[in-house]
Amino acid sequence: MGKNMHSFVRSFLENPLIENILSDLPGPLTPLDRALDKLLRASSGEVPLSRALHAAEAVDLKGYDPDLLLLFLCSWAGVAARANKADEARALLHRATPLIGADTPPELRVRALGIEGLIARVEGNLGRREETYNEIIAILPENSPHYPGWLMNRYLFFARLGRAEELPRDLAFLDAAADRYGIRSTLDLARFSQFLGKRGTVASCDRTVIHNYVRHLFDVRALKEASVKRHLATLRSLFHWLEDDDESIEDPFRGARIRIRMPKR
């Protein structure tokens, strides 16, 4: 990394989750620092989208480091896309693209591609969404802290389409890296999504689906009881959250008695 890299950009490259980043930045903080923090937190659901967009609109963007501006504009575009403002997101991405140069870190290059893919998702363009994932994985080095997250996103995308079997190398990498990067539960959800495939959506799951998944974990995946219990604990948390978030979704675990025992051979 360059010696003169802005501290916010450096933190982003080293930690894609960026938790409590403002407390680690040397003061005084700029309006852009505070607005960028809101944008990143809005992307993870911690800050309302409207609040983050309002903060971004109030920032004077003159005189800032190009890499910091690139991160800011891409983050702003991402929040705009999530707020169903595709035209605004595309305009912001258009402003960000000229900032990408030969020395731009790959993590920032793929940030712009990721926003393009997000806009494609909002517009229902699954083909372009898939292309951006593939381009991102081709650009990022495997030793980048951002690589497992993008690889997981691509795997989830394929799994939801019932095509996860097309990515055996991705699954092998994620299996090996799951505990190191704290993505074991996300990988469990990806495998459940792969199991569902074209059978239906997560929201349509009932107890029969859960029982069939337990049998699948034992018979097809050949997992041990402890691993199956971990998978189901992850699913219980997911459905509990879904039910709280959407009253139309019924938790298939509610009142269900699911035995987790290795079947007799």
Coordinates of C-alpha atoms in Angstrom, one line a residue:
M1 CA 0.0 0.0 0.0
G2 CA 1.2 3.5 -0.7
K3 CA 2.7 5.6 2.1
N4 CA 0.4 8.5 1.4
M5 CA -2.8 6.5 1.3
H6 CA -5.7 8.1 3.2
S7 CA -6.4 6.3 6.5
F8 CA -10.0 5.6 5.7
V9 CA -9.0 3.9 2.4
R10 CA -6.3 2.0 4.2
S11 CA -8.8 0.7 6.7
F12 CA -11.2 -0.3 4.0
L13 CA -8.5 -2.3 2.2
E14 CA -7.5 -4.1 5.3
N15 CA -11.0 -4.7 6.7
P16 CA -14.0 -4.8 4.4
L17 CA -16.4 -4.9 7.4
I18 CA -15.1 -1.6 8.7
E19 CA -16.4 -1.8 12.2
N20 CA -15.9 1.3 14.4
I21 CA -13.6 2.8 11.8
L22 CA -14.1 6.4 12.9
S23 CA -12.6 5.7 16.3
D24 CA -9.5 4.5 14.6
L25 CA -9.0 7.5 12.3
P26 CA -6.6 10.3 13.3
G27 CA -8.5 13.5 13.8
P28 CA -9.9 15.9 12.9
L29 CA -12.5 14.1 11.0
T30 CA -13.8 15.6 7.8
P31 CA -17.4 15.8 6.7
L32 CA -16.6 13.3 4.0
D33 CA -15.2 10.9 6.6
R34 CA -18.5 11.0 8.6
A35 CA -20.7 10.8 5.5
L36 CA -18.7 7.8 4.2
D37 CA -19.1 6.0 7.5
K38 CA -22.9 6.5 7.3
L39 CA -22.9 5.2 3.7
L40 CA -21.0 2.1 4.6
R41 CA -23.2 1.4 7.6
A42 CA -26.3 2.0 5.5
S43 CA -25.1 -0.7 3.2
S44 CA -25.1 -3.2 6.1
G45 CA -28.5 -1.9 7.4
E46 CA -27.1 -0.1 10.4
V47 CA -28.1 3.4 9.2
P48 CA -31.3 4.3 7.3
L49 CA -30.7 4.7 3.6
S50 CA -32.3 8.2 3.5
R51 CA -30.1 9.4 6.3
A52 CA -26.9 8.3 4.6
L53 CA -27.9 9.8 1.2
H54 CA -28.7 13.1 2.9
A55 CA -25.3 13.1 4.5
A56 CA -23.5 12.4 1.2
E57 CA -25.4 15.1 -0.6
A58 CA -24.2 17.7 1.9
V59 CA -20.4 17.0 1.3
D60 CA -18.3 19.3 -0.8
L61 CA -16.1 16.9 -2.8
K62 CA -13.4 19.3 -3.8
G63 CA -9.8 18.6 -2.8
Y64 CA -10.0 15.0 -1.6
D65 CA -7.7 12.1 -2.4
P66 CA -8.8 10.3 -5.6
D67 CA -8.9 6.9 -4.0
L68 CA -11.0 8.3 -1.1
L69 CA -13.3 9.9 -3.6
L70 CA -13.7 6.7 -5.6
L71 CA -14.6 4.8 -2.4
F72 CA -17.1 7.6 -1.4
L73 CA -18.8 7.8 -4.8
C74 CA -19.1 4.0 -5.2
S75 CA -20.5 3.7 -1.7
W76 CA -22.9 6.5 -2.4
A77 CA -24.0 4.8 -5.6
G78 CA -24.5 1.6 -3.8
V79 CA -26.8 3.2 -1.2
A80 CA -28.7 4.9 -4.0
A81 CA -29.2 1.6 -5.8
R82 CA -30.5 0.0 -2.6
A83 CA -32.9 2.9 -2.3
N84 CA -34.2 2.0 -5.8
K85 CA -32.7 5.1 -7.3
A86 CA -31.0 3.4 -10.2
D87 CA -30.5 6.5 -12.3
E88 CA -28.8 8.3 -9.5
A89 CA -26.6 5.3 -8.8
R90 CA -25.6 5.1 -12.4
A91 CA -24.8 8.8 -12.5
L92 CA -22.6 8.5 -9.4
L93 CA -20.8 5.5 -10.9
H94 CA -20.2 7.5 -14.0
R95 CA -18.5 10.1 -11.9
A96 CA -16.4 7.5 -10.1
T97 CA -15.1 5.5 -13.1
P98 CA -12.6 8.2 -14.3
L99 CA -10.9 8.0 -10.9
I100 CA -9.8 4.5 -11.6
G101 CA -6.2 4.4 -12.7
A102 CA -3.2 2.0 -13.1
D103 CA -2.3 2.4 -9.4
T104 CA -5.8 2.0 -8.1
P105 CA -5.9 -0.9 -5.5
P106 CA -7.9 -3.9 -6.9
E107 CA -10.3 -3.7 -3.9
L108 CA -11.4 -0.3 -5.1
R109 CA -11.5 -1.3 -8.7
V110 CA -13.9 -4.2 -7.9
R111 CA -16.0 -1.8 -5.7
A112 CA -17.1 0.0 -8.8
L113 CA -17.8 -3.3 -10.5
G114 CA -19.8 -4.4 -7.5
I115 CA -22.0 -1.3 -7.7
E116 CA -22.6 -2.0 -11.4
G117 CA -23.7 -5.5 -10.5
L118 CA -26.0 -4.1 -7.8
I119 CA -27.6 -1.8 -10.3
A120 CA -28.0 -4.8 -12.6
R121 CA -29.7 -6.7 -9.8
V122 CA -32.1 -3.9 -9.1
E123 CA -33.0 -3.8 -12.8
G124 CA -33.4 -7.6 -12.9
N125 CA -30.4 -8.1 -15.3
L126 CA -29.1 -11.4 -13.9
G127 CA -26.8 -11.9 -16.8
R128 CA -24.9 -8.7 -16.1
R129 CA -24.9 -9.5 -12.4
E130 CA -23.2 -12.8 -13.1
E131 CA -20.6 -11.1 -15.4
T132 CA -19.7 -8.6 -12.7
Y133 CA -19.1 -11.3 -10.1
N134 CA -16.9 -13.2 -12.5
E135 CA -14.9 -10.0 -13.4
I136 CA -14.5 -9.2 -9.7
I137 CA -13.1 -12.6 -8.8
A138 CA -10.7 -12.4 -11.8
I139 CA -9.3 -9.1 -10.6
L140 CA -9.0 -9.7 -6.8
P141 CA -5.9 -11.6 -5.6
E142 CA -6.8 -14.6 -3.3
N143 CA -4.8 -13.1 -0.4
S144 CA -6.9 -10.0 -0.3
P145 CA -9.2 -9.7 2.8
H146 CA -12.0 -8.8 0.4
Y147 CA -11.6 -12.0 -1.7
P148 CA -13.6 -14.5 0.5
G149 CA -16.5 -12.1 0.8
W150 CA -16.8 -11.6 -3.0
L151 CA -16.3 -15.3 -3.5
M152 CA -19.1 -16.0 -1.1
N153 CA -21.4 -13.5 -2.8
R154 CA -20.8 -15.2 -6.1
Y155 CA -21.4 -18.6 -4.6
L156 CA -24.7 -17.4 -3.0
F157 CA -25.8 -15.9 -6.4
F158 CA -25.2 -19.2 -8.2
A159 CA -26.7 -21.2 -5.3
R160 CA -30.0 -19.2 -5.5
L161 CA -30.2 -20.1 -9.2
G162 CA -29.6 -23.8 -8.5
R163 CA -26.2 -23.7 -10.2
A164 CA -23.8 -23.9 -7.2
E165 CA -22.4 -27.2 -8.6
E166 CA -20.7 -25.1 -11.3
L167 CA -18.3 -23.6 -8.7
P168 CA -16.6 -26.5 -6.9
R169 CA -13.3 -24.6 -6.6
D170 CA -15.1 -21.7 -4.9
L171 CA -16.7 -24.1 -2.4
A172 CA -13.4 -25.7 -1.6
F173 CA -11.8 -22.3 -1.0
L174 CA -14.7 -21.1 1.2
D175 CA -14.6 -24.4 3.2
A176 CA -10.9 -23.9 4.0
A177 CA -11.3 -20.2 4.8
A178 CA -14.7 -20.3 6.6
D179 CA -13.4 -20.3 10.2
R180 CA -10.5 -17.9 9.5
Y181 CA -12.8 -15.3 8.0
G182 CA -15.8 -16.0 10.2
I183 CA -18.1 -17.0 7.3
R184 CA -19.0 -20.5 8.5
S185 CA -22.7 -19.6 9.1
T186 CA -22.9 -17.8 5.8
L187 CA -21.5 -20.8 4.0
D188 CA -24.1 -23.0 5.8
L189 CA -26.9 -20.7 4.4
A190 CA -25.3 -20.9 1.0
R191 CA -25.5 -24.7 1.1
F192 CA -29.1 -24.5 2.2
S193 CA -29.8 -22.2 -0.7
Q194 CA -28.1 -24.7 -3.0
F195 CA -30.2 -27.5 -1.6
L196 CA -33.4 -25.5 -2.3
G197 CA -32.3 -24.7 -5.8
K198 CA -35.4 -24.5 -8.0
R199 CA -37.5 -26.3 -5.4
G200 CA -38.7 -23.0 -4.0
T201 CA -37.7 -19.9 -2.0
V202 CA -36.5 -19.7 1.6
A203 CA -39.8 -17.9 2.5
S204 CA -41.8 -20.9 1.3
C205 CA -40.0 -23.5 3.4
D206 CA -42.1 -25.6 5.7
R207 CA -41.2 -28.4 8.2
T208 CA -41.1 -31.0 5.4
V209 CA -38.4 -29.1 3.7
I210 CA -36.4 -28.8 6.9
H211 CA -36.7 -32.6 7.6
N212 CA -35.6 -33.3 4.0
Y213 CA -32.6 -31.1 4.4
V214 CA -31.6 -32.9 7.6
R215 CA -31.7 -36.2 5.6
H216 CA -29.7 -34.5 2.8
L217 CA -27.0 -33.4 5.3
F218 CA -26.7 -37.0 6.6
D219 CA -27.1 -39.0 3.5
V220 CA -25.6 -36.8 0.7
R221 CA -23.2 -34.6 2.6
A222 CA -22.3 -37.3 5.0
L223 CA -22.0 -34.8 7.9
K224 CA -21.7 -35.7 11.5
E225 CA -24.4 -34.9 14.1
A226 CA -22.5 -31.8 15.4
S227 CA -22.2 -30.3 11.9
V228 CA -25.9 -31.0 11.2
K229 CA -26.8 -29.3 14.5
R230 CA -24.7 -26.3 13.5
H231 CA -26.4 -26.0 10.1
L232 CA -29.9 -26.1 11.8
A233 CA -28.9 -23.6 14.5
T234 CA -27.9 -21.2 11.6
L235 CA -31.3 -21.8 9.9
R236 CA -33.2 -21.3 13.2
S237 CA -31.6 -17.9 13.6
L238 CA -32.3 -17.0 9.9
F239 CA -36.0 -17.9 10.1
H240 CA -36.4 -16.2 13.5
W241 CA -35.1 -13.0 12.0
L242 CA -37.2 -13.4 8.8
E243 CA -40.4 -13.9 10.9
D244 CA -39.6 -10.8 13.0
D245 CA -38.9 -8.8 9.8
D246 CA -41.9 -10.0 7.7
E247 CA -45.1 -11.1 9.3
S248 CA -46.1 -13.1 6.2
I249 CA -43.2 -15.6 6.8
E250 CA -43.8 -18.4 9.1
D251 CA -40.9 -20.0 11.0
P252 CA -40.9 -23.7 10.1
F253 CA -39.0 -24.5 13.3
R254 CA -41.8 -23.1 15.5
G255 CA -43.3 -26.1 17.4
A256 CA -41.3 -28.5 15.2
R257 CA -39.6 -31.5 16.8
I258 CA -36.5 -32.3 14.6
R259 CA -34.4 -35.2 15.7
I260 CA -30.7 -34.8 14.9
R261 CA -29.4 -38.4 15.0
M262 CA -27.1 -40.2 12.7
P263 CA -29.3 -42.5 10.7
K264 CA -28.6 -46.2 11.0
R265 CA -26.7 -47.8 8.1

